[in-house]
Amino acid sequence: MDNRVRVVIAEDSVLLREGLTRLLTDRGHEVVAGVGDAEALVKTVADLAAEGALPDVVVADVRMPPTHTDEGVRAAVRLRRDYPGIGVLVLSQYVEEQYATELLAGSSTGVGYLLKDRVADVREFLDAVVRVARGGTALDPEVVAQLLGRSRKQDVLAGLTPREREVLGLMAEGRTNSAVAKQLVVSDGAVEKHVSNIFMKLGLSPSDGDHRRVLAVLTYLRS
C-alpha cells in the first residue's frame, strides 16, 4: 500500500514548520501548504476543498497566534467537524488534558495528539502522520498516562486488571496487537485475550467493529 500522504502544516515557528516540511518531503510525502496561524489553516483547507483537493492530514500546533492559547486545537476541532475525511494530528509542548479530550471527543477516527518532543523520533512521528491520515489514532504515551491516571481516580476502569490497563494505554497510543505484544514481551494471543476482555468489560460489542479500539479509549475520555 502506498503510504505517501498529502499534508497541510500549521505552525507559527518558521524553523519548526520548515523542519517538518523537510522531514515529510524527504520521505516522499507532499506538503501542500504551510501556514503560521489558525485562521490561515482554516482558510487554506477551505480553499483546497473548493478545488477538490483536500489534504489527507493536517499537522497543527495547539497554540498559535494571536493569543497563543488554544487557536490551533479549536481550528483542528472545526476541521474535523467540517471535513470528516481529514486526519488531524496536533502537536503540543506539554500535556494539556482539556485539549486532548476535546479533540478526541468527536469522531473516533483520524486523530492524533503528540508532544513536540516526539518529533525527534523521526520514525515514530512519520508513522503517526501516516496512521492518522489513514483514519487511525496516535496518542502520545505521556498523554495516555495522564488520561489513564485521571480515569483511574474516577473508577472508570475499575473493572480492568493492571495488565489490561497497560494494554489499553498502549492501544491508545495507536499500537497494533503485535506491537503491544512486543512492548510487553508476551504472545500475540495473550494480547488478543486482554483486548477482548477490555472490550467486554467496557461494554463494547462486536457490532462496534474496528472502532472498538478507539471507543475503548474514548470510554474514559468522555467520563
Coordinates of C-alpha atoms in Angstrom, one line a residue:
M1 CA 0.0 0.0 0.0
D2 CA 1.2 3.5 -0.9
N3 CA 1.9 5.3 2.4
R4 CA 2.5 8.7 0.7
V5 CA 0.1 11.3 2.1
R6 CA -0.7 15.0 1.4
V7 CA -0.2 17.2 4.4
V8 CA -1.0 20.8 5.5
I9 CA 1.2 22.1 8.3
A10 CA 0.1 24.8 10.7
E11 CA 2.9 26.0 13.0
D12 CA 3.9 29.6 13.8
S13 CA 7.5 28.8 14.3
V14 CA 9.0 29.1 10.8
L15 CA 12.0 27.0 11.8
L16 CA 9.8 24.1 13.1
R17 CA 7.4 24.4 10.1
E18 CA 10.3 24.2 7.6
G19 CA 11.8 21.4 9.6
L20 CA 8.6 19.4 9.5
T21 CA 8.2 20.1 5.8
R22 CA 11.7 18.8 5.0
L23 CA 11.2 15.8 7.2
L24 CA 7.9 14.8 5.4
T25 CA 9.0 15.6 1.8
D26 CA 12.3 13.7 2.3
R27 CA 10.2 10.6 3.0
G28 CA 8.1 11.1 -0.2
H29 CA 5.1 12.9 1.3
E30 CA 3.6 16.0 -0.2
V31 CA 3.3 19.1 1.9
V32 CA 0.6 21.1 0.0
A33 CA 0.7 24.1 2.3
G34 CA 2.4 25.5 5.4
V35 CA 0.8 28.3 7.4
G36 CA 1.5 30.2 10.6
D37 CA -1.9 30.7 12.3
A38 CA -5.2 29.0 12.8
E39 CA -7.2 31.4 10.6
A40 CA -4.9 30.7 7.7
L41 CA -5.2 27.0 8.4
V42 CA -9.0 27.0 8.1
K43 CA -8.9 29.2 5.0
T44 CA -6.3 27.0 3.3
V45 CA -8.2 23.8 3.9
A46 CA -11.4 25.5 2.7
D47 CA -9.7 26.7 -0.5
L48 CA -8.3 23.2 -1.1
A49 CA -11.8 21.7 -0.5
A50 CA -13.2 24.1 -3.1
E51 CA -10.6 22.8 -5.6
G52 CA -11.5 19.2 -4.7
A53 CA -8.0 18.7 -3.3
L54 CA -8.5 18.1 0.4
P55 CA -5.3 17.0 2.2
D56 CA -5.1 13.6 3.9
V57 CA -3.9 15.1 7.2
V58 CA -3.4 18.4 8.9
V59 CA -0.5 18.7 11.4
A60 CA -1.2 21.7 13.7
D61 CA 0.3 23.2 16.8
V62 CA -2.1 23.5 19.7
R63 CA -1.1 27.1 20.5
M64 CA -0.9 29.6 17.7
P65 CA -1.3 33.4 17.1
P66 CA -2.8 35.8 18.0
T67 CA -3.2 34.7 21.7
H68 CA -1.1 31.5 21.7
T69 CA -3.7 29.7 23.8
D70 CA -6.0 27.3 22.0
E71 CA -6.3 28.6 18.5
G72 CA -4.7 25.5 16.9
V73 CA -6.9 22.9 18.7
R74 CA -10.0 25.0 18.1
A75 CA -9.2 25.0 14.4
A76 CA -8.5 21.3 14.5
V77 CA -11.9 20.5 16.1
R78 CA -13.6 22.7 13.5
L79 CA -11.8 21.0 10.6
R80 CA -12.8 17.5 12.0
R81 CA -16.4 18.7 12.1
D82 CA -16.5 20.3 8.6
Y83 CA -14.3 17.8 6.8
P84 CA -14.7 14.4 8.4
G85 CA -12.4 12.8 5.9
I86 CA -9.3 14.7 7.0
G87 CA -7.0 13.3 9.6
V88 CA -5.9 15.8 12.3
L89 CA -2.6 15.5 14.2
V90 CA -2.0 18.2 16.8
L91 CA 1.4 18.9 18.4
S92 CA 1.8 20.4 21.9
Q93 CA 4.7 21.4 24.1
Y94 CA 3.1 20.0 27.2
V95 CA 0.3 17.5 28.1
E96 CA -2.9 19.6 28.0
E97 CA -5.6 17.3 29.1
Q98 CA -8.5 19.6 28.2
Y99 CA -7.4 20.0 24.6
A100 CA -6.7 16.3 24.2
T101 CA -10.1 15.4 25.5
E102 CA -11.8 18.0 23.3
L103 CA -10.1 16.8 20.2
L104 CA -10.9 13.2 20.9
A105 CA -14.5 13.8 21.9
G106 CA -15.8 13.9 18.3
S107 CA -15.2 11.3 15.6
S108 CA -13.2 8.3 16.7
T109 CA -11.0 8.1 13.6
G110 CA -8.2 10.0 12.1
V111 CA -6.9 11.9 15.1
G112 CA -3.7 12.3 17.0
Y113 CA -2.1 14.2 19.8
L114 CA 1.7 14.2 20.2
L115 CA 4.1 16.1 22.3
K116 CA 6.6 18.1 20.2
D117 CA 9.5 16.2 21.7
R118 CA 8.1 13.1 19.9
V119 CA 9.0 14.7 16.6
A120 CA 12.7 14.0 17.4
D121 CA 11.9 10.3 17.0
V122 CA 11.6 10.6 13.2
R123 CA 10.2 7.1 12.5
E124 CA 7.6 7.4 15.3
F125 CA 6.4 10.8 14.1
L126 CA 6.2 9.8 10.4
D127 CA 4.3 6.6 11.4
A128 CA 1.9 8.7 13.4
V129 CA 1.3 11.1 10.4
V130 CA 0.5 8.2 8.1
R131 CA -1.6 6.4 10.6
V132 CA -3.8 9.4 11.3
A133 CA -4.1 10.2 7.6
R134 CA -5.4 6.6 7.1
G135 CA -8.1 7.0 9.8
G136 CA -6.2 5.6 12.8
T137 CA -5.2 7.2 16.1
A138 CA -1.9 8.3 17.5
L139 CA -1.7 9.4 21.1
D140 CA 1.5 10.4 22.9
P141 CA 2.4 8.0 25.7
E142 CA 2.6 10.9 28.2
V143 CA -1.0 12.0 27.2
V144 CA -2.3 8.5 27.6
A145 CA -0.5 8.1 31.0
Q146 CA -2.1 11.3 32.3
L147 CA -5.6 10.5 31.0
L148 CA -5.4 7.0 32.4
G149 CA -4.3 8.4 35.7
R150 CA -7.4 10.7 35.8
S151 CA -9.7 7.9 34.8
R152 CA -8.5 5.6 37.5
K153 CA -9.4 8.2 40.1
Q154 CA -12.9 8.3 38.7
D155 CA -13.1 4.5 38.8
V156 CA -14.0 4.4 35.1
L157 CA -11.6 1.5 34.6
A158 CA -12.2 -0.1 37.9
G159 CA -13.1 -3.5 36.3
L160 CA -9.8 -3.8 34.4
T161 CA -6.8 -5.6 35.7
P162 CA -3.5 -3.7 35.9
R163 CA -2.3 -5.6 32.8
E164 CA -5.5 -4.7 30.9
R165 CA -5.0 -1.1 31.8
E166 CA -1.4 -1.3 30.5
V167 CA -2.7 -2.9 27.2
L168 CA -5.4 -0.2 26.9
G169 CA -2.7 2.5 27.3
L170 CA -0.6 1.0 24.5
M171 CA -3.8 0.7 22.4
A172 CA -4.5 4.3 22.9
E173 CA -1.1 5.2 21.6
G174 CA -2.2 3.6 18.3
R175 CA -0.2 0.4 18.6
T176 CA -1.4 -2.8 16.9
N177 CA -1.8 -6.0 18.9
S178 CA 1.6 -7.2 17.6
A179 CA 3.3 -4.0 18.7
V180 CA 1.6 -4.3 22.1
A181 CA 2.9 -7.9 22.4
K182 CA 6.4 -6.8 21.5
Q183 CA 6.4 -4.0 24.0
L184 CA 5.1 -6.2 26.9
V185 CA 7.1 -9.2 25.8
V186 CA 4.1 -11.5 25.6
S187 CA 2.5 -13.5 22.8
D188 CA 0.0 -12.1 20.3
G189 CA -2.6 -14.5 21.6
A190 CA -2.2 -13.1 25.1
V191 CA -2.7 -9.6 23.9
E192 CA -5.8 -10.6 21.9
K193 CA -7.2 -12.1 25.1
H194 CA -6.6 -8.9 27.0
V195 CA -8.1 -6.8 24.3
S196 CA -11.2 -9.0 24.2
N197 CA -11.6 -8.7 28.0
I198 CA -11.2 -4.9 27.8
F199 CA -13.9 -4.7 25.1
M200 CA -16.2 -6.9 27.2
K201 CA -15.7 -5.0 30.5
L202 CA -16.2 -1.7 28.8
G203 CA -19.4 -2.9 27.2
L204 CA -18.2 -2.6 23.6
S205 CA -19.9 -5.2 21.4
P206 CA -18.6 -6.8 18.2
S207 CA -21.1 -4.6 16.3
D208 CA -18.8 -1.6 17.0
G209 CA -16.3 -3.1 14.6
D210 CA -12.7 -2.0 14.3
H211 CA -13.6 1.3 16.1
R212 CA -13.8 -0.6 19.4
R213 CA -10.1 0.2 19.9
V214 CA -10.7 3.9 19.8
L215 CA -14.0 3.6 21.6
A216 CA -12.2 1.8 24.5
V217 CA -10.1 4.9 24.9
L218 CA -13.0 7.3 24.5
T219 CA -14.9 5.5 27.2
Y220 CA -12.8 7.1 29.8
L221 CA -12.1 10.3 28.0
R222 CA -15.8 11.1 28.0
S223 CA -16.4 10.2 31.6

